[in-house]
């Protein structure tokens, strides 16, 4: 059972990853840290992520004195500690003495000691040792007033193919398929290529030197990796729940970079159930040369809203950079004011923190040039430190208004990890143009540009919480999901879906007899075939008396009961339906048959926004590139962030009554935002 996360002082958390064990031979540096933390408004540090060798330098020999000093120093300035368990990087002595803790890759090669996250989640010894060190941490700091939150391991990810994991996979399959090889062969389409399984020991995890084209098996392996990772995490937290039952627990989730799409390695919709508060690490490549700044800002918002929606409560930004990173292809520093803008965006979308990796730059090894609050100069006078201090001061002023507040969304946009895995694995369509998560981000952007709050939901969410559901490209769709969507529309909801939807079931087996009858009833159509375009191909659709370009995919549609909203202009299906709407019982369902350009998305969703009378939190007229987002308290008072994600001045017109959140001055009417500027206002009810 998860615990509620509430900061005791109703304080936004500002600070981040602190690695004092790297500076034990530099006491003057550790003393300077505390003074600089006070200057920069840091009130929280995360400690211990990769500190196992410092905590247990030899097996059974422990050193906690350096960590004691961190707790006491932070407490002396009224600060808090987020204490991490050290399982993300095991010490060298452990790998040498107990090689079972090291992973085996898909080529069945045993990995050497090194890097991070190179451990087997199934290893009994590693599970035992993580519980042992975690129990000692919990018992030592359980009553320390600075302990705020448990941070379990770090950025879980990856997989192991050792013999222990093979046996665990077979056991997982036995439980899933009722100990029946017949059911497995049915689910995996066993007769294909003579892949019928007759003994459990014949099952191996997917491998490029073995079998990796049985899609049902690949999908089950990905499910197993998620479940085994969560099981390892649950094993880690046993002593923490026992010793510190009132201390909330989190682990830091991620995005996939550099595309900045949802992390595909684990199904976070399952993992979210096991943490008390969602936290994640955000490293967008600001100022890149392949997209507009506002387009990247929309992607960041998409990920933010996905984590906000998983538990329907505020989340924590566990890691970000105040300047640059060291692992993008090109590591460009943030331009002046971008750190402040990007930090405010996190607050606007539901974060109760801005935490950084890292507090102080390392002196050596791979992260010595990764951005930090404190640079190698140790100065409080450089640009980055001053901008961090500005963020800290603003967060201190906003804390009382923001901490714990929410915002209500009437729009749900569904992303599904299992469907993403299955579609990416599918040997069909365009192998490099499927772009499922990227397509969802484009649909999301149409609402973001109009300041309409969106929850990026999963199948775990309740559909009935929304007036509008947007479900594009849901390739894998179980009969249960189809039934839930049917009920949603039948009871008055509005549904939007698209090409490459509802083609396979939860076992990645195609539906026979054409598109499911239940879907045909909802949408009033039947998709007949999908045309996949080469990069040089294109088509057009005519919608609302305007022509829009189509790339990548076009579905040929047979209309049954639906109204045709757009038609194709070219090819053998010229003049046939491309976009439709259908009245179904009390609701309505739209089908977008082609991948049209952004201009179409804007027009289509703008009309839908008007039709459903969807409202932003604060009505502000502005150009594309300005985003208006905010949070609401129980008494319906709202704090709103008006953010300029462009490199030009922007004039915005605040239509409703508002006042500056810091000065109380009324700001209704036209105001000018400088590049990357943020205006924070209170909506006047």
XYZ file of C-alpha atoms in Angstrom:
685
model
C 0.000 0.000 0.000
C 1.460 3.343 -1.019
C 1.901 6.239 1.383
C 0.721 9.778 0.773
C 3.532 12.191 0.020
C 3.200 15.631 1.587
C 6.107 17.868 2.564
C 5.783 18.802 6.197
C 6.449 22.508 5.603
C 4.427 22.728 2.350
C 7.706 23.549 0.664
C 8.699 23.053 -2.952
C 11.887 21.003 -3.048
C 14.945 22.672 -4.556
C 18.351 21.004 -4.735
C 19.412 17.674 -6.158
C 21.976 14.897 -6.375
C 24.817 15.369 -3.911
C 27.951 13.209 -3.952
C 29.970 14.112 -0.832
C 31.705 10.715 -0.867
C 33.683 11.984 -3.864
C 35.011 14.843 -1.737
C 35.896 13.160 1.564
C 39.543 14.186 1.082
C 38.490 17.809 0.560
C 36.855 18.933 3.849
C 37.004 22.562 2.764
C 34.802 21.689 -0.239
C 32.209 20.027 1.973
C 32.109 23.077 4.239
C 31.744 25.354 1.220
C 28.816 23.253 -0.032
C 26.624 24.210 2.896
C 27.268 27.928 2.449
C 26.580 27.721 -1.269
C 23.382 25.749 -0.674
C 22.084 28.540 1.524
C 22.962 31.134 -1.115
C 21.228 29.230 -3.920
C 18.041 28.426 -2.008
C 18.738 24.691 -1.916
C 16.635 22.949 0.719
C 16.879 19.274 -0.298
C 19.635 16.918 -1.433
C 19.499 13.383 -2.819
C 22.328 11.245 -1.461
C 23.635 7.691 -1.873
C 22.596 6.748 -5.435
C 25.924 5.091 -6.297
C 27.591 5.019 -2.901
C 27.752 1.312 -2.085
C 31.566 1.148 -2.165
C 31.705 4.085 0.244
C 29.051 2.624 2.545
C 30.467 -0.918 2.504
C 34.098 -0.779 1.302
C 34.580 -4.458 2.169
C 31.970 -7.139 2.664
C 30.478 -6.690 6.114
C 32.562 -3.569 6.869
C 30.476 -0.386 6.946
C 31.214 3.338 6.988
C 28.305 5.694 7.647
C 30.167 8.604 9.220
C 30.366 10.633 6.016
C 26.633 10.150 5.481
C 25.916 11.109 9.101
C 27.628 14.423 8.404
C 25.413 15.056 5.374
C 22.261 14.492 7.421
C 23.480 16.702 10.254
C 24.679 19.491 7.971
C 21.398 19.566 6.060
C 19.431 19.553 9.297
C 21.495 22.493 10.556
C 20.222 24.672 7.691
C 16.654 23.367 7.873
C 17.173 21.151 4.840
C 15.984 17.661 3.986
C 17.581 14.496 2.643
C 16.214 12.163 0.008
C 18.110 8.984 0.825
C 18.817 6.610 -2.049
C 19.494 2.912 -1.835
C 22.823 2.085 -3.536
C 21.801 -0.870 -5.717
C 22.314 1.014 -8.984
C 26.059 0.385 -8.857
C 27.447 -2.564 -6.948
C 31.044 -2.429 -5.580
C 33.947 -4.184 -7.290
C 34.507 -6.630 -4.440
C 30.982 -7.962 -4.861
C 31.280 -8.553 -8.605
C 34.583 -10.358 -8.116
C 33.422 -12.592 -5.287
C 29.853 -13.181 -6.485
C 29.832 -13.066 -10.322
C 26.163 -14.130 -10.384
C 25.281 -10.475 -9.703
C 26.549 -9.479 -13.173
C 24.244 -9.528 -16.151
C 24.326 -11.726 -19.215
C 23.387 -9.967 -22.466
C 21.115 -11.275 -25.222
C 24.152 -12.790 -26.982
C 24.674 -14.828 -23.780
C 27.895 -13.032 -22.890
C 28.667 -12.529 -19.206
C 29.322 -8.853 -18.559
C 32.409 -7.611 -16.747
C 32.286 -5.406 -13.687
C 31.853 -1.740 -14.550
C 29.517 1.110 -15.457
C 26.126 1.156 -13.687
C 22.961 -0.933 -13.655
C 24.907 -4.024 -14.657
C 23.256 -6.366 -12.176
C 20.923 -9.326 -12.396
C 17.471 -8.679 -10.949
C 16.987 -12.396 -10.249
C 20.247 -13.097 -8.371
C 19.355 -14.370 -4.858
C 22.625 -13.026 -3.475
C 22.093 -9.535 -4.901
C 18.559 -9.449 -3.580
C 19.805 -10.480 -0.154
C 22.610 -7.905 -0.120
C 20.353 -5.040 -1.197
C 17.964 -5.823 1.636
C 20.875 -5.992 4.064
C 22.358 -2.603 3.180
C 18.907 -1.007 2.955
C 17.985 -2.267 6.408
C 21.147 -0.778 7.881
C 20.362 2.571 6.251
C 16.783 2.501 7.519
C 17.756 1.576 11.060
C 20.452 4.244 11.213
C 18.392 7.164 9.880
C 14.806 6.209 10.746
C 14.482 8.908 13.397
C 16.646 11.592 11.849
C 14.575 14.761 11.327
C 16.197 15.424 7.935
C 14.994 12.171 6.330
C 12.241 13.120 3.878
C 11.940 10.428 1.219
C 13.393 7.109 0.055
C 14.884 7.089 -3.461
C 15.134 3.441 -4.547
C 18.140 2.620 -6.735
C 18.412 4.841 -9.819
C 16.770 4.780 -13.249
C 15.869 1.094 -13.378
C 16.356 -0.355 -16.838
C 17.975 -3.080 -18.903
C 17.601 -6.845 -18.811
C 19.543 -9.999 -17.989
C 19.570 -13.299 -19.907
C 21.484 -15.488 -17.430
C 20.351 -18.987 -16.433
C 18.670 -17.617 -13.316
C 16.632 -15.226 -15.454
C 15.784 -17.969 -17.962
C 14.297 -20.047 -15.155
C 12.469 -17.019 -13.794
C 11.043 -16.318 -17.266
C 9.771 -19.893 -17.566
C 8.207 -19.647 -14.128
C 6.538 -16.372 -15.109
C 5.145 -18.029 -18.251
C 3.831 -20.994 -16.277
C 1.896 -18.621 -14.044
C 0.598 -16.564 -16.977
C -0.493 -19.545 -19.078
C -1.816 -21.845 -16.344
C 1.171 -24.183 -16.644
C 0.010 -25.084 -20.167
C 2.384 -25.399 -23.106
C -0.663 -25.709 -25.337
C -1.781 -22.215 -24.342
C 1.700 -20.848 -24.980
C 1.808 -22.421 -28.429
C -1.572 -20.904 -29.200
C -0.502 -17.470 -27.975
C 2.835 -17.546 -29.789
C 1.476 -19.138 -32.982
C 3.768 -22.099 -32.436
C 3.362 -23.966 -35.747
C 4.940 -20.993 -37.554
C 8.456 -22.031 -38.682
C 8.034 -25.248 -36.650
C 8.308 -23.345 -33.367
C 5.955 -25.533 -31.369
C 7.228 -25.887 -27.785
C 7.044 -29.375 -26.252
C 9.089 -28.827 -23.060
C 9.531 -25.826 -20.791
C 13.328 -26.041 -21.089
C 13.023 -25.316 -24.809
C 11.975 -21.758 -24.009
C 14.773 -19.181 -24.165
C 14.574 -15.416 -23.983
C 14.754 -13.563 -27.324
C 18.240 -13.407 -28.815
C 19.848 -12.368 -32.103
C 21.714 -15.696 -32.054
C 18.504 -17.617 -31.430
C 14.822 -16.746 -31.749
C 13.669 -13.151 -31.897
C 10.901 -13.194 -34.521
C 8.128 -14.833 -32.486
C 6.255 -11.659 -31.655
C 4.124 -13.145 -28.892
C 7.256 -14.353 -27.130
C 9.000 -10.994 -27.579
C 5.991 -9.245 -26.068
C 5.868 -11.628 -23.123
C 9.604 -11.163 -22.545
C 9.137 -7.398 -22.308
C 6.279 -7.929 -19.874
C 8.463 -10.264 -17.841
C 11.318 -7.729 -17.737
C 8.928 -5.130 -16.324
C 7.483 -7.549 -13.769
C 10.911 -8.857 -12.740
C 12.252 -5.328 -12.330
C 9.273 -4.388 -10.171
C 9.729 -7.579 -8.167
C 13.360 -6.651 -7.528
C 12.261 -3.167 -6.455
C 9.636 -4.627 -4.114
C 12.309 -6.860 -2.611
C 14.480 -3.771 -2.042
C 11.837 -1.866 -0.124
C 10.821 -4.629 2.325
C 13.107 -3.405 5.147
C 12.225 0.228 4.428
C 8.507 -0.440 4.821
C 9.207 -2.373 8.031
C 11.570 0.106 9.692
C 10.317 3.444 8.284
C 6.638 2.867 7.434
C 5.854 6.598 7.395
C 8.601 7.639 4.987
C 7.325 7.740 1.368
C 9.154 5.864 -1.373
C 9.935 6.710 -4.990
C 12.248 5.679 -7.802
C 13.231 7.933 -10.664
C 11.605 7.213 -14.020
C 13.015 8.407 -17.362
C 12.259 9.389 -20.943
C 13.951 8.048 -24.077
C 16.431 10.523 -25.488
C 17.201 12.311 -27.712
C 13.697 11.983 -29.205
C 12.204 12.754 -25.804
C 9.494 10.109 -25.960
C 8.284 7.798 -23.171
C 10.947 5.377 -21.903
C 10.290 2.105 -23.695
C 12.309 -0.220 -21.481
C 9.690 -0.657 -18.752
C 5.922 -0.349 -18.513
C 5.663 2.583 -16.118
C 1.894 2.218 -15.890
C 2.559 -0.924 -13.833
C 5.521 0.482 -11.918
C 3.594 3.614 -10.902
C 1.308 1.525 -8.698
C 4.234 0.551 -6.488
C 5.635 3.993 -5.637
C 4.226 6.577 -3.262
C 5.094 9.517 -5.481
C 6.131 9.628 -9.142
C 9.537 11.137 -9.827
C 11.454 11.397 -13.062
C 14.637 12.709 -14.705
C 14.235 15.267 -17.510
C 17.040 16.163 -19.908
C 15.597 17.784 -23.040
C 18.094 19.011 -25.638
C 17.164 22.697 -25.581
C 18.418 24.868 -28.461
C 18.938 21.962 -30.844
C 19.027 22.419 -34.630
C 16.258 19.990 -35.649
C 13.098 21.389 -34.038
C 11.610 24.620 -32.789
C 11.970 25.362 -29.085
C 8.216 25.298 -28.600
C 7.992 21.857 -30.229
C 10.432 20.449 -27.690
C 8.559 22.258 -24.908
C 5.394 20.473 -26.016
C 7.190 17.116 -25.803
C 8.387 17.931 -22.296
C 4.827 18.840 -21.342
C 3.589 15.530 -22.797
C 5.948 13.513 -20.575
C 5.131 15.693 -17.560
C 1.426 15.120 -18.038
C 1.915 11.375 -18.429
C 3.578 11.176 -15.020
C 1.033 13.538 -13.499
C -1.780 11.327 -14.795
C -0.453 8.017 -13.473
C -1.365 8.825 -9.885
C -3.474 11.950 -10.429
C -1.408 13.941 -7.968
C 1.740 16.093 -7.956
C 5.047 14.489 -8.867
C 8.715 15.310 -8.368
C 11.358 16.350 -10.860
C 14.193 14.245 -9.425
C 16.914 15.169 -11.914
C 17.500 17.941 -14.437
C 20.466 20.034 -15.460
C 20.858 23.717 -14.668
C 23.106 24.084 -17.705
C 24.102 21.152 -19.955
C 24.661 17.408 -20.004
C 27.636 15.357 -21.161
C 25.905 12.583 -23.106
C 23.890 14.259 -25.869
C 25.553 14.120 -29.248
C 26.164 17.850 -28.877
C 26.209 19.204 -25.330
C 24.970 22.760 -25.579
C 24.466 24.929 -22.472
C 21.100 26.461 -21.753
C 20.817 30.019 -23.017
C 20.146 32.830 -20.495
C 16.658 32.543 -18.951
C 16.043 29.015 -20.310
C 16.801 27.392 -16.960
C 14.238 29.585 -15.247
C 11.670 28.991 -18.014
C 12.153 25.216 -18.065
C 11.965 25.068 -14.258
C 8.716 27.008 -14.212
C 7.294 24.673 -16.863
C 7.833 21.753 -14.490
C 5.919 23.520 -11.731
C 3.147 24.465 -14.150
C 2.582 20.815 -15.093
C 2.429 19.466 -11.556
C 5.916 19.121 -10.106
C 6.497 19.906 -6.454
C 10.252 20.144 -7.011
C 13.144 21.243 -9.176
C 16.047 18.947 -8.353
C 19.268 18.752 -10.307
C 21.934 16.381 -11.345
C 24.255 17.467 -9.991
C 25.036 19.763 -7.083
C 28.775 19.956 -7.728
C 30.690 18.868 -10.829
C 32.837 15.811 -10.354
C 36.568 16.289 -10.688
C 37.170 13.119 -12.678
C 35.578 10.263 -14.622
C 32.681 10.423 -17.064
C 30.579 13.152 -15.436
C 33.254 15.776 -14.801
C 31.811 17.998 -17.533
C 28.129 17.317 -16.825
C 26.339 20.466 -15.754
C 25.962 21.294 -12.070
C 24.896 24.051 -9.726
C 28.504 24.460 -8.564
C 31.113 24.476 -11.316
C 34.791 23.632 -10.981
C 35.426 27.272 -10.074
C 33.386 26.860 -6.873
C 31.932 30.307 -7.483
C 28.560 31.814 -6.658
C 29.133 34.550 -9.239
C 28.831 32.627 -12.520
C 25.687 32.707 -14.664
C 24.464 29.189 -13.851
C 24.673 29.608 -10.087
C 22.832 32.917 -10.260
C 20.043 31.435 -12.399
C 19.668 28.512 -10.002
C 19.452 30.991 -7.126
C 16.716 32.869 -8.983
C 14.743 29.629 -9.359
C 15.240 28.893 -5.661
C 13.954 32.303 -4.622
C 10.889 32.008 -6.875
C 10.076 28.535 -5.595
C 10.310 29.765 -2.025
C 7.733 32.473 -2.806
C 5.412 30.110 -4.670
C 5.514 27.205 -2.225
C 2.478 28.121 -0.187
C 0.372 28.545 -3.329
C 1.460 25.463 -5.239
C 2.475 22.488 -3.100
C -0.046 19.679 -3.412
C -2.311 21.484 -5.904
C -3.787 19.823 -8.976
C -5.417 20.737 -12.239
C -8.470 19.125 -13.786
C -8.287 17.782 -17.333
C -11.277 16.915 -19.481
C -9.130 15.410 -22.228
C -7.384 12.045 -21.980
C -4.757 10.964 -24.523
C -3.969 7.261 -24.282
C -0.405 5.897 -24.533
C 0.120 2.150 -24.109
C 3.521 0.513 -23.561
C 2.426 -2.937 -24.704
C 0.992 -1.577 -27.929
C 4.173 0.423 -28.508
C 6.320 -2.711 -28.035
C 4.122 -4.804 -30.317
C 3.903 -2.217 -33.095
C 7.634 -1.534 -33.029
C 8.213 -5.301 -33.308
C 5.731 -5.730 -36.156
C 7.319 -6.500 -39.519
C 4.991 -4.405 -41.576
C 4.044 -0.828 -42.438
C 7.113 1.430 -42.649
C 9.863 -0.023 -40.492
C 11.234 3.453 -39.731
C 8.017 5.506 -39.913
C 5.692 3.916 -37.365
C 6.412 6.686 -34.860
C 3.680 5.742 -32.409
C 4.754 7.882 -29.426
C 5.838 10.717 -31.707
C 2.389 10.692 -33.326
C 0.729 10.951 -29.922
C 2.939 13.922 -29.125
C 1.731 15.649 -32.295
C -1.901 15.125 -31.302
C -1.064 16.403 -27.811
C 0.621 19.501 -29.253
C -2.630 20.641 -30.858
C -4.187 20.933 -27.383
C -1.015 22.335 -25.780
C -0.973 25.175 -28.304
C -4.535 26.067 -27.247
C -3.704 25.768 -23.512
C -6.179 22.925 -22.998
C -5.006 20.652 -20.158
C -4.514 17.025 -21.206
C -3.943 13.901 -19.137
C -1.658 11.441 -20.921
C -3.276 8.296 -19.611
C -2.826 4.528 -19.832
C -5.247 1.629 -19.752
C -4.971 1.815 -15.964
C -6.907 5.104 -15.889
C -10.686 5.382 -15.721
C -11.959 6.519 -19.113
C -15.131 7.999 -17.650
C -13.099 10.747 -15.937
C -12.880 12.505 -19.333
C -15.223 14.057 -21.857
C -12.819 13.457 -24.748
C -10.522 10.460 -25.316
C -7.856 10.626 -28.013
C -6.576 7.134 -28.872
C -4.454 7.209 -32.046
C -2.568 4.194 -33.432
C -3.570 1.777 -30.667
C -2.298 -1.197 -32.654
C -2.709 -3.689 -29.788
C -6.221 -3.539 -28.376
C -7.662 -6.226 -26.154
C -11.357 -7.071 -26.221
C -11.581 -5.607 -22.725
C -10.225 -2.264 -23.982
C -12.630 -2.351 -26.929
C -15.505 -2.918 -24.527
C -14.399 -0.037 -22.314
C -14.165 2.316 -25.299
C -17.588 1.169 -26.456
C -19.053 1.963 -23.042
C -17.298 5.327 -22.973
C -18.855 6.476 -26.238
C -22.220 4.839 -25.560
C -22.490 6.815 -22.322
C -21.857 10.162 -23.970
C -18.089 10.420 -24.425
C -16.280 11.668 -27.515
C -13.589 9.388 -28.944
C -10.901 10.046 -31.575
C -8.870 7.211 -33.093
C -6.854 6.632 -36.249
C -5.111 4.398 -38.746
C -3.261 1.282 -37.437
C -5.684 0.825 -34.545
C -7.196 -2.384 -33.185
C -5.287 -4.816 -35.405
C -4.048 -7.335 -32.809
C -5.115 -8.635 -29.416
C -3.113 -8.738 -26.183
C -1.164 -11.784 -27.457
C -0.157 -9.919 -30.626
C -2.408 -12.157 -32.719
C -4.423 -10.489 -35.466
C -8.189 -10.314 -35.234
C -9.884 -12.510 -37.826
C -12.844 -11.489 -39.958
C -11.770 -7.893 -40.496
C -11.904 -5.050 -38.019
C -13.718 -6.005 -34.807
C -17.473 -5.584 -35.154
C -17.613 -3.592 -31.936
C -15.193 -1.050 -33.407
C -17.171 -0.896 -36.640
C -20.275 -0.049 -34.596
C -18.509 2.689 -32.632
C -16.973 4.395 -35.665
C -19.530 3.481 -38.331
C -16.776 2.388 -40.739
C -14.519 -0.513 -41.628
C -10.841 0.069 -42.517
C -10.077 -2.104 -45.556
C -6.338 -1.657 -46.081
C -3.496 0.630 -45.086
C -1.338 2.223 -47.765
C 2.259 2.721 -46.618
C 4.114 5.547 -48.347
C 7.753 5.819 -49.300
C 9.427 8.994 -47.970
C 8.944 10.659 -51.353
C 5.244 9.743 -51.562
C 2.409 12.004 -50.478
C -1.296 12.565 -50.867
C -3.783 15.241 -49.892
C -7.035 15.342 -48.018
C -9.650 18.050 -48.261
C -11.062 18.976 -44.861
C -13.170 22.031 -43.998
C -12.537 23.438 -47.491
C -8.765 23.304 -46.962
C -6.174 20.918 -48.420
C -3.718 19.150 -46.130
C -0.707 16.970 -46.955
C -0.639 13.273 -46.061
C 2.600 11.362 -45.456
C 3.515 7.813 -44.349
C 0.045 6.214 -43.992
C -3.409 6.338 -45.549
C -6.228 3.941 -44.711
C -8.801 2.970 -47.293
C -12.172 3.119 -45.548
C -15.573 1.608 -46.209
C -18.208 3.925 -44.789
C -21.199 2.269 -43.149
C -23.056 4.763 -40.957
C -20.479 7.510 -40.483
C -20.431 11.035 -41.864
C -17.496 11.786 -44.154
C -15.520 14.855 -43.021
C -12.535 14.616 -45.369
C -11.704 12.788 -48.594
C -8.499 11.753 -50.335
C -7.455 13.744 -53.382
C -5.230 11.219 -55.178
C -4.402 7.570 -55.896
C -6.782 4.688 -56.483
C -8.821 5.713 -53.434
C -9.237 9.329 -54.537
C -12.604 10.701 -53.458
C -13.072 8.130 -50.697
C -13.337 8.878 -46.996
C -10.215 9.885 -45.059
C -11.774 11.340 -41.887
C -15.167 10.410 -40.471
C -17.465 11.027 -37.520
C -20.183 8.781 -36.177
C -22.990 9.287 -33.679
C -23.012 6.184 -31.481
C -25.716 6.001 -28.829
C -25.123 9.011 -26.531
C -21.626 9.790 -27.807
C -19.565 10.409 -30.891
C -16.519 8.772 -32.479
C -14.050 10.259 -34.987
C -11.687 8.239 -37.176
C -8.634 9.843 -38.787
C -7.540 7.527 -41.571
C -4.332 9.269 -42.649
C -1.232 10.815 -41.123
C -1.850 14.418 -42.050
C 0.357 17.394 -41.287
C 0.311 19.593 -38.184
C -1.925 22.148 -39.858
C -4.637 19.503 -40.122
C -4.225 18.521 -36.477
C -4.633 22.141 -35.444
C -7.773 22.656 -37.517
C -9.364 19.354 -36.569
C -8.788 19.714 -32.838
C -9.609 23.426 -32.786
C -13.054 22.540 -34.139
C -13.408 19.768 -31.578
C -12.341 22.103 -28.768
C -15.051 24.544 -29.826
C -17.649 21.819 -30.261
C -17.016 20.466 -26.755
C -16.515 23.955 -25.273
C -13.197 22.973 -23.671
C -11.677 25.841 -21.699
C -8.111 26.753 -20.690
C -7.393 27.592 -17.070
C -6.940 31.255 -18.009
C -8.009 32.732 -21.341
C -4.990 34.337 -23.002
C -4.662 35.251 -26.672
C -1.192 34.497 -28.026
C 0.817 33.145 -30.931
C 2.134 29.605 -31.312
C 5.108 29.161 -29.034
C 3.516 30.641 -25.930
C 2.087 28.155 -23.439
C -0.364 28.950 -20.654
C -0.557 26.250 -17.987
C -1.420 26.203 -14.315
C -2.635 24.564 -11.153
C -5.780 24.867 -9.079
C -6.410 24.716 -5.356
C -9.514 23.273 -3.739
C -11.115 26.730 -3.492
C -10.739 27.034 -7.299
C -8.083 29.740 -7.079
C -5.561 29.242 -9.868
C -1.901 30.027 -10.357
C -1.016 30.314 -14.027
C 2.325 30.325 -15.858
C 2.433 32.250 -19.143
C 5.582 30.981 -20.864
C 7.331 32.158 -24.010
C 9.107 29.214 -25.661
C 10.369 31.269 -28.601
C 13.412 33.358 -29.437
C 11.302 36.466 -30.145
C 9.289 38.920 -28.105
C 5.658 37.884 -27.838
C 2.655 40.101 -27.153
C -0.091 38.267 -25.293
C -3.542 39.476 -24.320
C -4.869 38.291 -20.964
C -8.640 38.286 -21.414
C -9.712 37.299 -17.907
C -8.839 39.109 -14.700
C -5.431 38.212 -13.272
C -2.797 39.658 -10.993
C 0.944 39.234 -10.703
C 1.615 36.381 -8.267
C 4.493 38.245 -6.620
C 3.448 41.914 -6.614
C -0.340 41.630 -6.627
C -0.491 44.107 -9.508
C -3.339 43.539 -11.984
C -2.047 42.310 -15.333
C -5.221 41.931 -17.401
C -4.791 43.088 -21.006
C -1.771 43.150 -23.272
C 1.688 42.387 -21.941
C 4.996 41.734 -23.690
C 7.066 38.646 -22.953
C 10.770 38.689 -23.738
C 12.351 35.550 -25.285
C 12.139 32.678 -22.766
C 10.285 34.888 -20.287
C 7.674 33.606 -17.822
C 4.872 35.587 -16.239
C 3.307 33.983 -13.178
C -0.196 35.220 -12.346
C -3.124 34.432 -10.097
C -6.481 34.124 -11.787
C -8.979 36.405 -10.072
C -12.244 34.550 -9.446
